[in-house]
Amino acid sequence: MLKERQGIIVWLYNLKHAKTLRRYGNVQYVSKKLKYVVIYCDSTQYDSIYDKISSLPYVKGVQPSFKPYIKTEYQNSKPDKAKEYDYKLGL
């Protein structure tokens, strides 16, 4: 059974501490240029982990991931007939 996961974006002062964030969840991505880490944790433990991470001295900022809240169903999912006809002709 899969658990619901929530992403946390952690902005760091120095990437030296990125490895220590593994104890709070699964480290999915580390950006060396922008100095941030994407961590995924269980959604049931999200609030406690968010508070723990934001209180760490080497953390510049913490943001929640809004991926679960983004609507993926679009209004007009049917392609335009005129454009489709032009593509078939090679125009």
mmCIF file of C-alpha atoms in Angstrom:
data_model
loop_
_atom_site.group_PDB
_atom_site.id
_atom_site.type_symbol
_atom_site.label_atom_id
_atom_site.label_comp_id
_atom_site.label_asym_id
_atom_site.label_seq_id
_atom_site.Cartn_x
_atom_site.Cartn_y
_atom_site.Cartn_z
ATOM 1 C CA MET A 1 0.000 0.000 0.000
ATOM 2 C CA LEU A 2 1.378 3.384 -0.993
ATOM 3 C CA LYS A 3 1.467 6.216 1.505
ATOM 4 C CA GLU A 4 0.611 9.799 0.672
ATOM 5 C CA ARG A 5 3.775 11.874 0.405
ATOM 6 C CA GLN A 6 4.348 15.588 0.672
ATOM 7 C CA GLY A 7 7.334 17.461 -0.713
ATOM 8 C CA ILE A 8 9.365 20.038 1.194
ATOM 9 C CA ILE A 9 11.809 22.442 -0.450
ATOM 10 C CA VAL A 10 14.654 23.390 1.900
ATOM 11 C CA TRP A 11 16.908 26.362 1.096
ATOM 12 C CA LEU A 12 20.389 26.044 2.621
ATOM 13 C CA TYR A 13 23.237 28.429 3.348
ATOM 14 C CA ASN A 14 25.793 25.748 2.489
ATOM 15 C CA LEU A 15 25.327 22.396 0.730
ATOM 16 C CA LYS A 16 27.623 20.691 3.219
ATOM 17 C CA HIS A 17 24.554 19.915 5.354
ATOM 18 C CA ALA A 18 22.411 18.475 2.550
ATOM 19 C CA LYS A 19 23.395 14.942 3.504
ATOM 20 C CA THR A 20 22.158 15.355 7.082
ATOM 21 C CA LEU A 21 18.627 16.072 5.840
ATOM 22 C CA ARG A 22 18.224 12.372 4.966
ATOM 23 C CA ARG A 23 17.035 11.654 8.507
ATOM 24 C CA TYR A 24 13.874 13.717 7.889
ATOM 25 C CA GLY A 25 12.753 12.000 4.680
ATOM 26 C CA ASN A 26 13.794 10.901 1.205
ATOM 27 C CA VAL A 27 16.128 13.408 -0.440
ATOM 28 C CA GLN A 28 14.896 13.536 -4.016
ATOM 29 C CA TYR A 29 16.969 16.337 -5.544
ATOM 30 C CA VAL A 30 19.892 18.594 -4.574
ATOM 31 C CA SER A 31 20.561 21.767 -6.569
ATOM 32 C CA LYS A 32 24.192 22.809 -6.292
ATOM 33 C CA LYS A 33 23.738 26.094 -8.103
ATOM 34 C CA LEU A 34 20.672 27.392 -6.237
ATOM 35 C CA LYS A 35 21.468 25.577 -2.939
ATOM 36 C CA TYR A 36 18.176 23.853 -2.257
ATOM 37 C CA VAL A 37 17.087 20.305 -1.459
ATOM 38 C CA VAL A 38 13.770 18.600 -2.266
ATOM 39 C CA ILE A 39 12.669 16.163 0.443
ATOM 40 C CA TYR A 40 9.638 13.869 0.406
ATOM 41 C CA CYS A 41 8.089 12.640 3.659
ATOM 42 C CA ASP A 42 4.821 11.043 4.791
ATOM 43 C CA SER A 43 1.950 13.501 4.789
ATOM 44 C CA THR A 44 0.948 12.389 8.302
ATOM 45 C CA GLN A 45 4.323 13.528 9.698
ATOM 46 C CA TYR A 46 4.584 16.615 7.505
ATOM 47 C CA ASP A 47 3.842 19.260 10.169
ATOM 48 C CA SER A 48 6.355 17.956 12.709
ATOM 49 C CA ILE A 49 9.109 17.507 10.107
ATOM 50 C CA TYR A 50 8.441 20.985 8.672
ATOM 51 C CA ASP A 51 8.884 22.543 12.138
ATOM 52 C CA LYS A 52 12.051 20.537 12.873
ATOM 53 C CA ILE A 53 13.696 21.448 9.570
ATOM 54 C CA SER A 54 12.832 25.142 9.808
ATOM 55 C CA SER A 55 14.442 25.358 13.267
ATOM 56 C CA LEU A 56 17.818 24.043 12.052
ATOM 57 C CA PRO A 57 20.620 26.665 12.052
ATOM 58 C CA TYR A 58 21.911 25.872 8.552
ATOM 59 C CA VAL A 59 18.495 26.261 6.889
ATOM 60 C CA LYS A 60 17.760 29.554 5.153
ATOM 61 C CA GLY A 61 14.108 28.836 4.392
ATOM 62 C CA VAL A 62 11.521 26.092 4.004
ATOM 63 C CA GLN A 63 8.661 25.920 1.494
ATOM 64 C CA PRO A 64 5.971 23.289 0.996
ATOM 65 C CA SER A 65 5.609 21.668 -2.401
ATOM 66 C CA PHE A 66 2.322 22.563 -4.074
ATOM 67 C CA LYS A 67 2.410 19.639 -6.505
ATOM 68 C CA PRO A 68 -0.460 17.678 -4.852
ATOM 69 C CA TYR A 69 -2.696 20.761 -5.018
ATOM 70 C CA ILE A 70 -2.188 21.584 -8.710
ATOM 71 C CA LYS A 71 -5.161 20.779 -10.911
ATOM 72 C CA THR A 72 -4.186 18.437 -13.746
ATOM 73 C CA GLU A 73 -7.553 18.280 -15.493
ATOM 74 C CA TYR A 74 -7.792 20.878 -18.237
ATOM 75 C CA GLN A 75 -10.854 22.551 -19.722
ATOM 76 C CA ASN A 76 -10.211 22.106 -23.446
ATOM 77 C CA SER A 77 -8.525 18.747 -23.863
ATOM 78 C CA LYS A 78 -9.689 18.285 -27.485
ATOM 79 C CA PRO A 79 -7.254 19.462 -30.192
ATOM 80 C CA ASP A 80 -8.254 22.184 -32.632
ATOM 81 C CA LYS A 81 -9.447 20.682 -35.945
ATOM 82 C CA ALA A 82 -7.967 23.462 -38.114
ATOM 83 C CA LYS A 83 -4.502 23.098 -36.597
ATOM 84 C CA GLU A 84 -4.659 19.337 -36.904
ATOM 85 C CA TYR A 85 -5.530 19.643 -40.604
ATOM 86 C CA ASP A 86 -2.593 22.023 -41.209
ATOM 87 C CA TYR A 87 -0.183 19.628 -39.512
ATOM 88 C CA LYS A 88 -1.288 16.790 -41.762
ATOM 89 C CA LEU A 89 -0.721 18.928 -44.871
ATOM 90 C CA GLY A 90 2.737 19.976 -43.725
ATOM 91 C CA LEU A 91 2.101 23.737 -43.721
#
